[in-house]
CSV table of C-alpha atoms in Angstrom, one decimal:
chain,number,residue,atom,x,y,z
A,290,MET,CA,-0.2,-0.3,0.1
A,291,ALA,CA,1.7,3.4,-1.1
A,292,VAL,CA,1.4,5.7,1.9
A,293,VAL,CA,-0.2,8.9,1.4
A,294,THR,CA,-0.6,11.5,4.1
A,295,ARG,CA,-2.0,14.9,4.2
A,296,PHE,CA,-0.8,18.2,6.8
A,297,ALA,CA,-4.5,20.0,6.8
A,298,PRO,CA,-4.5,23.2,8.7
A,299,SER,CA,-7.3,25.6,9.5
A,300,PRO,CA,-6.5,29.4,8.7
A,301,THR,CA,-7.9,30.8,11.6
A,302,GLY,CA,-4.8,31.6,13.3
A,303,LEU,CA,-1.2,31.6,12.1
A,304,LEU,CA,0.8,28.6,11.5
A,305,HIS,CA,2.9,28.0,15.0
A,306,ILE,CA,5.3,25.2,16.1
A,307,GLY,CA,2.4,22.8,17.5
A,308,GLY,CA,1.1,22.9,13.9
A,309,VAL,CA,4.8,22.7,12.0
A,310,ARG,CA,5.5,19.4,14.0
A,311,THR,CA,2.1,17.7,13.0
A,312,ALA,CA,3.3,18.6,8.9
A,313,LEU,CA,6.5,17.8,9.8
A,314,PHE,CA,5.9,13.9,11.0
A,315,SER,CA,3.6,13.5,8.4
A,316,TRP,CA,6.4,15.0,5.5
A,317,LEU,CA,9.1,12.6,6.8
A,318,TYR,CA,6.3,9.2,7.3
A,319,ALA,CA,5.4,10.0,3.6
A,320,ARG,CA,8.9,10.6,2.4
A,321,HIS,CA,10.4,7.5,4.8
A,322,HIS,CA,8.2,5.5,2.8
A,323,GLY,CA,8.4,6.5,-0.7
A,324,GLY,CA,5.0,8.0,-0.4
A,325,LYS,CA,2.6,11.4,-1.1
A,326,PHE,CA,2.6,14.0,1.0
A,327,ILE,CA,-0.7,16.1,0.5
A,328,LEU,CA,-1.1,19.7,1.9
A,329,ARG,CA,-5.1,20.8,2.3
A,330,VAL,CA,-6.2,24.0,4.1
A,331,GLU,CA,-9.5,23.9,6.0
A,332,ASP,CA,-11.0,26.9,5.4
A,333,THR,CA,-14.6,26.0,5.5
A,334,ASP,CA,-14.9,28.3,8.6
A,335,ARG,CA,-15.3,31.7,6.7
A,336,GLU,CA,-15.9,33.9,9.4
A,337,ARG,CA,-12.3,33.1,10.9
A,338,SER,CA,-10.7,32.2,8.2
A,339,THR,CA,-8.3,34.9,6.5
A,340,ASP,CA,-6.2,35.6,3.8
A,341,GLU,CA,-3.1,36.4,5.6
A,342,ALA,CA,-3.5,33.0,7.5
A,343,VAL,CA,-3.5,31.3,4.5
A,344,LYS,CA,-0.5,33.1,3.1
A,345,VAL,CA,1.4,32.3,6.5
A,346,ILE,CA,0.8,28.0,5.8
A,347,LEU,CA,2.0,28.5,2.4
A,348,ASP,CA,5.1,30.7,3.1
A,349,GLY,CA,6.0,29.4,6.3
A,350,MET,CA,5.9,25.7,4.3
A,351,GLU,CA,7.8,27.1,1.6
A,352,TRP,CA,10.4,28.5,3.8
A,353,LEU,CA,10.5,24.7,6.1
A,354,GLY,CA,11.0,23.3,2.7
A,355,LEU,CA,8.4,20.4,3.1
A,356,SER,CA,7.3,20.4,-0.3
A,357,ALA,CA,3.9,19.0,-0.9
A,358,ASP,CA,3.3,16.5,-3.8
A,359,GLU,CA,0.1,18.0,-4.0
A,360,GLY,CA,-2.3,20.9,-3.5
A,361,PRO,CA,-2.4,23.0,-2.2
A,362,TYR,CA,-6.1,21.9,-2.0
A,363,TYR,CA,-9.1,24.6,-0.5
A,364,GLN,CA,-12.1,22.7,1.1
A,365,THR,CA,-14.6,26.2,0.0
A,366,GLN,CA,-13.8,25.3,-3.6
A,367,ARG,CA,-15.0,21.8,-3.1
A,368,PHE,CA,-18.8,22.2,-2.0
A,369,ASP,CA,-20.1,20.7,-4.9
A,370,ARG,CA,-18.3,17.3,-3.8
A,371,TYR,CA,-20.0,17.5,-0.3
A,372,SER,CA,-23.5,18.6,-1.4
A,373,GLU,CA,-23.1,15.5,-3.4
A,374,VAL,CA,-21.8,13.4,-0.8
A,375,LEU,CA,-24.4,14.3,1.6
A,376,ALA,CA,-27.5,13.9,-0.8
A,377,GLY,CA,-26.3,10.3,-1.1
A,378,MET,CA,-26.0,9.9,2.4
A,379,VAL,CA,-29.5,11.1,3.4
A,380,SER,CA,-30.5,8.8,0.8
A,381,SER,CA,-29.3,6.2,1.4
A,382,GLY,CA,-30.3,6.6,5.0
A,383,HIS,CA,-26.9,7.2,6.5
A,384,ALA,CA,-28.0,10.6,7.3
A,385,TYR,CA,-31.2,12.5,8.3
A,386,HIS,CA,-32.9,16.3,8.4
A,387,CYS,CA,-33.2,17.3,11.7
A,388,TYR,CA,-35.7,20.0,12.6
A,389,CYS,CA,-35.1,20.6,16.1
A,390,SER,CA,-34.5,24.2,16.6
A,391,LYS,CA,-32.4,26.0,19.3
A,392,GLU,CA,-34.9,26.5,21.9
A,393,GLU,CA,-35.6,22.7,21.8
A,394,LEU,CA,-31.9,21.5,21.9
A,395,ASP,CA,-31.4,24.2,24.5
A,396,ALA,CA,-34.1,22.7,26.4
A,397,LEU,CA,-32.7,19.2,26.3
A,398,ARG,CA,-29.3,20.1,27.2
A,399,ALA,CA,-30.6,21.5,30.3
A,400,GLN,CA,-32.8,19.0,31.0
A,401,GLN,CA,-30.6,16.2,30.7
A,402,MET,CA,-27.6,18.1,33.1
A,403,ALA,CA,-30.3,18.7,35.5
A,404,ALA,CA,-30.5,14.7,35.8
A,405,LYS,CA,-26.5,14.9,36.1
A,406,GLN,CA,-26.7,13.2,32.2
A,407,LYS,CA,-24.3,13.7,29.5
A,408,PRO,CA,-25.4,16.3,27.4
A,409,ARG,CA,-26.1,14.7,23.6
A,410,TYR,CA,-28.7,14.5,20.9
A,411,ASP,CA,-31.0,12.0,21.8
A,412,GLY,CA,-32.1,11.6,17.8
A,413,ARG,CA,-35.8,12.5,18.4
A,414,CYS,CA,-35.5,13.1,14.5
A,415,ARG,CA,-34.2,10.3,13.5
A,416,ASP,CA,-36.6,8.3,12.5
A,417,LEU,CA,-38.9,11.1,11.6
A,418,LYS,CA,-41.1,10.4,8.5
A,419,THR,CA,-42.8,14.1,7.9
A,420,PRO,CA,-40.4,16.9,7.3
A,421,LYS,CA,-41.7,19.7,9.2
A,422,PRO,CA,-42.5,22.7,7.1
A,423,ASN,CA,-40.9,26.2,7.3
A,424,ILE,CA,-38.0,25.2,9.2
A,425,ALA,CA,-34.2,24.7,7.0
A,426,PRO,CA,-32.8,21.5,8.8
A,427,VAL,CA,-30.0,20.4,9.5
A,428,VAL,CA,-28.0,17.0,8.5
A,429,ARG,CA,-27.4,14.5,10.9
A,430,PHE,CA,-25.3,11.6,10.6
A,431,ARG,CA,-27.0,8.5,11.6
A,432,ASN,CA,-24.2,7.1,14.0
A,433,PRO,CA,-24.6,3.3,14.7
A,434,LEU,CA,-26.5,2.7,18.4
A,435,ALA,CA,-24.4,-0.6,19.3
A,436,GLY,CA,-20.9,-1.6,19.0
A,437,GLU,CA,-17.8,-0.1,19.3
A,438,VAL,CA,-15.2,2.0,17.3
A,439,VAL,CA,-11.7,0.7,17.9
A,440,VAL,CA,-8.9,2.9,17.1
A,441,GLU,CA,-5.5,1.4,16.3
A,442,ASP,CA,-3.3,4.7,17.2
A,443,GLN,CA,0.6,4.3,16.3
A,444,VAL,CA,1.0,6.7,19.3
A,445,HIS,CA,-1.3,5.9,22.0
A,446,GLY,CA,-2.1,2.5,21.2
A,447,ARG,CA,-5.5,0.9,21.1
A,448,VAL,CA,-8.6,3.4,21.9
A,449,VAL,CA,-11.9,2.1,22.8
A,450,PHE,CA,-15.1,4.2,22.0
A,451,GLN,CA,-18.6,2.8,22.5
A,452,ASN,CA,-21.1,4.0,20.1
A,453,THR,CA,-23.3,4.6,22.9
A,454,GLU,CA,-21.3,7.9,23.8
A,455,LEU,CA,-21.5,9.0,20.0
A,456,ASP,CA,-24.7,11.0,19.2
A,457,ASP,CA,-25.6,11.9,15.9
A,458,LEU,CA,-23.3,14.6,14.5
A,459,ILE,CA,-24.7,17.4,12.8
A,460,ILE,CA,-22.5,17.4,9.1
A,461,ALA,CA,-24.7,19.8,7.5
A,462,ARG,CA,-25.8,23.3,8.8
A,463,SER,CA,-29.4,24.9,8.3
A,464,ASP,CA,-28.0,26.8,5.1
A,465,GLY,CA,-26.6,24.0,3.4
A,466,THR,CA,-22.6,24.5,4.2
A,467,PRO,CA,-20.5,21.0,5.5
A,468,THR,CA,-18.7,20.8,8.8
A,469,TYR,CA,-15.6,20.2,9.4
A,470,ASN,CA,-16.3,16.3,10.1
A,471,PHE,CA,-17.6,15.8,7.4
A,472,CYS,CA,-15.7,17.6,5.0
A,473,VAL,CA,-12.6,15.9,6.7
A,474,VAL,CA,-13.8,12.6,6.1
A,475,VAL,CA,-14.7,13.1,2.0
A,476,ASP,CA,-11.3,15.0,1.7
A,477,ASP,CA,-9.5,11.8,3.4
A,478,LEU,CA,-12.0,9.9,1.2
A,479,ASP,CA,-11.2,11.1,-2.2
A,480,MET,CA,-7.5,11.8,-1.9
A,481,GLY,CA,-6.6,8.6,-0.6
A,482,ILE,CA,-5.2,9.5,2.5
A,483,THR,CA,-3.8,5.8,4.3
A,484,HIS,CA,-2.5,7.5,7.6
A,485,VAL,CA,-3.8,10.6,9.0
A,486,ILE,CA,-1.3,12.2,11.6
A,487,ARG,CA,-2.6,14.9,13.8
A,488,GLY,CA,-2.9,16.6,17.5
A,489,ASP,CA,-4.5,14.6,20.2
A,490,ASP,CA,-7.1,17.1,20.5
A,491,HIS,CA,-8.5,15.6,17.5
A,492,LEU,CA,-8.8,11.9,19.1
A,493,ASN,CA,-12.5,12.3,20.2
A,494,ASN,CA,-13.1,13.4,16.7
A,495,THR,CA,-11.7,9.9,14.9
A,496,PRO,CA,-14.6,7.3,16.0
A,497,ARG,CA,-17.3,9.6,14.1
A,498,GLN,CA,-14.9,10.1,11.4
A,499,MET,CA,-14.1,6.5,11.1
A,500,ASN,CA,-18.1,5.8,11.3
A,501,MET,CA,-18.8,8.1,8.6
A,502,LEU,CA,-16.0,6.2,6.2
A,503,LEU,CA,-17.5,3.0,7.0
A,504,ALA,CA,-20.9,4.5,6.2
A,505,LEU,CA,-19.1,5.7,2.6
A,506,GLY,CA,-18.2,1.8,1.8
A,507,ALA,CA,-14.3,3.3,2.9
A,508,THR,CA,-11.5,1.6,5.2
A,509,PRO,CA,-10.7,4.3,7.6
A,510,PRO,CA,-7.1,5.5,7.5
A,511,VAL,CA,-4.3,4.6,9.8
A,512,TYR,CA,-4.3,7.0,13.0
A,513,ALA,CA,-1.4,8.5,15.0
A,514,HIS,CA,-2.6,11.2,17.4
A,515,VAL,CA,0.7,12.9,18.3
A,516,PRO,CA,0.9,14.9,22.0
A,517,MET,CA,0.6,18.4,22.3
A,518,ILE,CA,3.5,20.4,23.2
A,519,LEU,CA,3.6,22.4,26.3
A,520,GLY,CA,5.8,25.6,27.6
A,521,ALA,CA,8.8,24.5,29.4
A,522,ASP,CA,6.9,25.4,32.8
A,523,GLY,CA,4.1,22.6,31.7
A,524,ALA,CA,1.5,25.2,30.5
A,525,LYS,CA,-0.2,25.1,27.3
A,526,LEU,CA,1.9,26.4,24.8
A,527,SER,CA,1.5,30.5,24.7
A,528,LYS,CA,2.9,33.5,23.0
A,529,ARG,CA,5.4,33.7,25.6
A,530,HIS,CA,6.5,30.3,25.2
A,531,GLY,CA,7.2,30.7,22.0
A,532,ALA,CA,3.7,30.2,20.0
A,533,VAL,CA,4.3,32.3,17.2
A,534,SER,CA,3.7,32.5,13.6
A,535,VAL,CA,6.6,30.0,12.6
A,536,LEU,CA,7.9,32.9,10.1
A,537,GLN,CA,8.8,35.0,12.8
A,538,TYR,CA,11.7,32.2,13.5
A,539,GLN,CA,12.9,33.3,9.6
A,540,GLU,CA,12.6,36.8,10.8
A,541,GLU,CA,14.5,35.7,14.2
A,542,GLY,CA,17.1,34.6,11.7
A,543,TYR,CA,16.9,30.5,12.4
A,544,LEU,CA,17.4,27.7,10.1
A,545,PRO,CA,14.3,25.9,8.7
A,546,ASP,CA,16.4,22.8,9.1
A,547,ALA,CA,17.3,23.9,12.6
A,548,LEU,CA,14.0,24.3,13.8
A,549,LEU,CA,12.7,21.2,11.6
A,550,ASN,CA,15.5,19.3,13.7
A,551,TYR,CA,14.3,20.6,17.0
A,552,LEU,CA,10.6,19.6,16.3
A,553,VAL,CA,11.4,16.2,15.4
A,554,ARG,CA,13.0,15.4,18.8
A,555,LEU,CA,10.0,16.9,20.4
A,556,GLY,CA,8.9,13.6,21.0
A,557,TRP,CA,10.7,11.5,19.0
A,558,ALA,CA,13.9,10.2,19.7
A,559,HIS,CA,16.6,8.0,17.5
A,560,GLY,CA,19.3,6.5,19.8
A,561,ASP,CA,21.2,9.4,21.6
A,562,GLN,CA,21.5,11.3,18.4
A,563,GLU,CA,20.6,15.1,18.6
A,564,VAL,CA,21.7,17.0,15.4
A,565,PHE,CA,19.7,15.7,12.6
A,566,THR,CA,20.7,16.4,8.6
A,567,ARG,CA,16.9,16.6,6.6
A,568,GLU,CA,18.4,13.2,4.9
A,569,GLU,CA,19.0,11.4,8.2
A,570,MET,CA,15.2,12.3,9.5
A,571,ILE,CA,13.6,11.2,6.5
A,572,ALA,CA,16.2,7.8,6.8
A,573,ALA,CA,15.1,7.3,10.3
A,574,PHE,CA,11.6,8.8,11.3
A,575,ASP,CA,8.4,6.3,12.2
A,576,ILE,CA,5.7,7.6,13.9
A,577,ALA,CA,5.6,4.3,16.0
A,578,GLN,CA,8.5,5.3,17.9
A,579,VAL,CA,6.6,9.0,19.1
A,580,GLY,CA,6.1,9.3,22.9
A,581,LYS,CA,2.5,9.5,24.2
A,582,ALA,CA,3.9,12.1,26.8
A,583,ALA,CA,3.5,15.9,25.6
A,584,SER,CA,6.8,17.8,25.2
A,585,ALA,CA,7.8,20.5,26.5
A,586,PHE,CA,9.2,23.7,24.5
A,587,ASN,CA,12.9,25.0,25.3
A,588,ALA,CA,14.0,27.7,23.7
A,589,ASP,CA,17.5,27.5,24.4
A,590,LYS,CA,17.8,23.8,23.2
A,591,LEU,CA,16.5,25.7,20.0
A,592,LEU,CA,19.2,28.2,20.2
A,593,TRP,CA,21.8,25.3,20.5
A,594,LEU,CA,20.6,23.3,17.7
A,595,ASN,CA,20.6,26.2,15.9
A,596,GLN,CA,24.0,27.1,16.0
A,597,GLN,CA,25.2,23.5,15.3
A,598,HIS,CA,23.0,23.9,11.7
A,599,MET,CA,24.9,27.1,11.2
A,600,MET,CA,28.7,25.4,11.6
A,601,LYS,CA,27.6,23.1,9.3
A,602,ALA,CA,25.7,24.4,6.7
A,603,PRO,CA,26.7,25.6,3.1
A,604,VAL,CA,28.9,28.8,2.9
A,605,ALA,CA,25.6,29.8,0.0
A,606,VAL,CA,22.8,29.0,2.9
A,607,LEU,CA,24.9,31.2,5.7
A,608,ALA,CA,25.5,34.0,3.3
A,609,ALA,CA,21.8,34.2,2.1
A,610,GLY,CA,20.9,34.3,5.5
A,611,LEU,CA,23.1,37.4,6.3
A,612,ARG,CA,22.1,39.3,3.4
A,613,ALA,CA,18.6,38.8,4.4
A,614,GLN,CA,19.5,40.1,8.1
A,615,LEU,CA,21.8,42.5,7.1
A,616,ALA,CA,18.9,44.1,5.0
A,617,LEU,CA,16.5,44.4,8.1
A,618,LEU,CA,19.2,46.4,9.7
A,619,GLY,CA,19.4,48.8,6.7
A,620,VAL,CA,23.0,47.3,5.0
A,621,ALA,CA,22.5,46.6,1.6
A,622,SER,CA,25.1,44.3,0.4
A,623,ASP,CA,25.3,42.2,-3.5
A,624,ASP,CA,29.1,41.7,-3.2
A,625,GLN,CA,28.5,37.5,-2.7
A,626,SER,CA,32.3,37.0,-2.2
A,627,LEU,CA,32.2,39.4,0.9
A,628,LEU,CA,29.0,37.9,2.4
A,629,GLU,CA,30.4,34.3,2.3
A,630,GLY,CA,33.7,35.2,3.5
A,631,VAL,CA,31.8,36.7,6.2
A,632,ALA,CA,29.6,33.9,7.1
A,633,ASN,CA,31.8,31.6,7.4
A,634,ALA,CA,34.1,33.9,9.1
A,635,GLN,CA,31.4,34.3,11.8
A,636,ARG,CA,29.9,30.9,11.7
A,637,GLU,CA,31.0,29.4,15.0
A,638,ARG,CA,30.6,32.9,16.9
A,639,SER,CA,26.8,32.9,15.7
A,640,LYS,CA,23.9,31.9,17.2
A,641,THR,CA,21.5,32.9,15.0
A,642,PHE,CA,21.5,34.9,11.6
A,643,LYS,CA,20.4,37.9,13.4
A,644,ASP,CA,23.7,37.7,16.1
A,645,MET,CA,25.4,37.3,12.6
A,646,ALA,CA,24.4,40.3,10.8
A,647,ALA,CA,24.4,42.3,14.0
A,648,ASN,CA,28.1,41.5,14.6
A,649,SER,CA,29.1,41.6,11.0
A,650,ALA,CA,27.7,45.2,9.9
A,651,PHE,CA,30.9,46.6,10.3
A,652,PHE,CA,31.9,44.5,7.4
A,653,PHE,CA,29.7,46.2,5.0
A,654,ARG,CA,29.1,49.9,6.1
A,655,THR,CA,31.3,53.0,7.3
A,656,VAL,CA,31.9,52.7,11.2
A,657,GLU,CA,31.1,56.0,12.1
A,658,THR,CA,31.3,55.7,16.0
A,659,ILE,CA,34.0,53.6,17.8
A,660,ASP,CA,32.7,52.8,21.2
A,661,PRO,CA,34.1,55.1,23.7
A,662,VAL,CA,35.1,52.6,26.3
A,663,ALA,CA,36.7,50.6,23.9
A,664,ALA,CA,38.6,53.5,22.4
A,665,LYS,CA,39.8,54.9,25.9
A,666,LYS,CA,41.7,51.4,26.9
A,667,HIS,CA,43.0,50.3,23.4
A,668,LEU,CA,43.4,53.6,21.7
A,669,GLY,CA,45.5,55.3,24.1
A,670,SER,CA,48.6,57.5,22.9
A,671,ASP,CA,50.4,54.4,23.7
A,672,ALA,CA,48.7,52.6,20.8
A,673,THR,CA,49.6,55.4,18.6
A,674,PRO,CA,53.4,54.8,17.2
A,675,LEU,CA,51.9,50.5,16.7
A,676,LEU,CA,49.3,51.7,14.8
A,677,GLU,CA,51.2,54.3,13.0
A,678,THR,CA,54.0,51.4,12.1
A,679,LEU,CA,51.0,48.8,11.2
A,680,ARG,CA,49.4,50.9,8.8
A,681,GLY,CA,52.5,51.5,6.8
A,682,THR,CA,53.2,47.9,6.4
A,683,LEU,CA,49.7,47.5,5.5
A,684,ALA,CA,49.7,50.0,3.1
A,685,GLU,CA,53.2,48.5,1.5
A,686,LEU,CA,51.7,45.1,0.8
A,687,PRO,CA,50.6,43.9,-3.1
A,688,ALA,CA,46.9,43.6,-3.3
A,689,ALA,CA,47.8,39.9,-4.9
A,690,GLU,CA,49.2,39.3,-0.9
A,691,TRP,CA,46.1,40.8,0.9
A,692,ASN,CA,45.0,37.6,2.7
A,693,ALA,CA,45.2,36.5,6.2
A,694,GLY,CA,48.4,34.7,6.4
A,695,ALA,CA,50.5,38.0,5.1
A,696,ILE,CA,48.3,39.9,7.7
A,697,HIS,CA,48.8,37.7,10.4
A,698,ASP,CA,52.8,37.7,9.9
A,699,LEU,CA,52.6,41.7,9.6
A,700,ILE,CA,51.0,42.0,12.8
A,701,ALA,CA,52.9,39.4,14.4
A,702,LYS,CA,56.8,41.8,13.0
A,703,VAL,CA,55.5,44.7,14.3
A,704,ALA,CA,54.0,43.3,17.7
A,705,ASN,CA,57.9,41.8,17.9
A,706,ARG,CA,59.4,45.1,17.0
A,707,TYR,CA,57.7,46.8,19.9
A,708,GLY,CA,58.2,44.1,22.2
A,709,VAL,CA,54.3,43.2,23.3
A,710,GLY,CA,52.3,40.7,23.0
A,711,LEU,CA,49.9,40.1,19.5
A,712,GLY,CA,47.3,41.4,21.5
A,713,LYS,CA,48.3,44.9,22.1
A,714,VAL,CA,48.8,45.6,18.2
A,715,ALA,CA,45.8,43.2,17.3
A,716,GLN,CA,42.9,44.5,19.4
A,717,PRO,CA,44.0,48.5,18.7
A,718,LEU,CA,43.4,47.8,15.0
A,719,ARG,CA,40.3,45.8,16.1
A,720,VAL,CA,38.7,48.9,17.9
A,721,ALA,CA,39.9,50.9,14.5
A,722,LEU,CA,38.3,48.7,12.3
A,723,THR,CA,35.1,47.8,13.5
A,724,GLY,CA,34.5,50.5,16.6
A,725,THR,CA,34.2,47.6,19.0
A,726,THR,CA,36.4,44.9,20.8
A,727,VAL,CA,34.5,42.2,18.9
A,728,SER,CA,35.2,40.5,15.2
A,729,PRO,CA,36.5,37.8,13.8
A,730,PRO,CA,40.4,36.7,14.0
A,731,ILE,CA,42.2,40.0,13.2
A,732,ASP,CA,43.7,38.9,10.0
A,733,VAL,CA,40.6,37.3,8.7
A,734,THR,CA,39.0,40.5,9.5
A,735,VAL,CA,41.7,42.4,7.8
A,736,ALA,CA,41.4,40.5,5.1
A,737,LEU,CA,37.5,40.6,4.4
A,738,LEU,CA,37.8,44.3,3.9
A,739,ASP,CA,39.1,46.7,1.0
A,740,GLN,CA,42.5,47.9,1.5
A,741,ALA,CA,42.2,50.9,1.0
A,742,GLU,CA,39.1,51.2,3.8
A,743,VAL,CA,41.4,49.3,6.0
A,744,LEU,CA,44.0,52.3,5.7
A,745,ARG,CA,41.0,55.3,5.7
A,746,ARG,CA,39.8,53.2,9.5
A,747,VAL,CA,42.8,53.1,10.4
A,748,ASP,CA,43.8,56.9,9.7
A,749,ARG,CA,40.6,58.0,11.8
A,750,ALA,CA,41.5,55.9,14.5
A,751,LEU,CA,44.8,57.5,15.1
A,752,ALA,CA,43.5,61.0,14.8
A,753,GLN,CA,41.9,59.8,17.6
A,754,SER,CA,44.3,58.0,19.4
A,755,ARG,CA,46.9,61.1,19.1
A,756,SER,CA,44.1,63.4,20.5
A,757,ALA,CA,44.0,61.5,23.3
């Protein structure tokens, strides 16, 4: 049997990490088995669905690289199909029209609660022979009155529901629009879904959906209900824990592979391995290895994993991320060679692209000011002769020899000439070039900058040190 999975978000809110993990598990399972992954937008709730949320879903999936083999499909474009199936179910007796008013249902609910009974529809229209005039009915699914529904869940194991606990679900509203549970059933049937991987908050929907599929003559898919993600404090994940739009992680400078690596490990393990490439995740992933317990979101662990991925990422990927973050700082650069050189120099010193850009902007724009504390410590009068000598030797270095090795030798010679440690020369030069005391190794920093720009910045620092 060819595996077909789906990710079916509702665009009633932004795509956050809980939804992304569900999408990832579904995508990985399909890829692992050489199957098909379908993207379906469940947008039947027109009052709450927004175009913005749809765009975030599509943009987020694209950024993450969770490419769909089919879709996106939209439920609002399938109403004719839902109407066709509804009519067939009513005709076959698997569904019926219900004419109960809201007042009747409210009274029934109150009566049941007063008797300490579980509130549920009592089927009073189930065998109604004559339509009630001047009332637009809803359509209810005729759920079996006896027996049980067994869900062989890939995460939770065998879960049994008694049909006596399941009332007759509304599958179409009085205006004819289909409801969520019914649309899901028709979509999963039509799209040939073999495995449904979703949050365990949907587990109670599963027996109803299975009964409807059976009524339609279909074999229900295999279900796997994954546990929710909690905040580090054990509370339901909220914005303060990181339940933000997935695109915010892009804006904050995370690598998509690092975020996916982090999410796959929330509830799933493969030995003691922590860092996974995308290919390793596909090869190792098995939904049956997902645990039942909820997982806690840990922002520090995500940050650590992002740094691990940045240290291993192709330099072109790093350069693209750096360029995007520099643009957010108002710094533009089309110099691919410089971008790659800086990204490579900063990769082990950065946790995110945002960090990298903030610490690298001096490579791409003029340093307007020098940190006063750094200047006081490193650009005093004792630094003047060191910088003057160093400037002279740097100015004489042929352009063809402008590289980190040659520059390191020049700095070392100046240090030896004055009988000081390498840092006594390197640090004033670093402050002169960056305006701060932090940069990649000084020889690499100098080599990445244009020779004329290095001399200009040293001249400015000399003017400051001479006046100190």
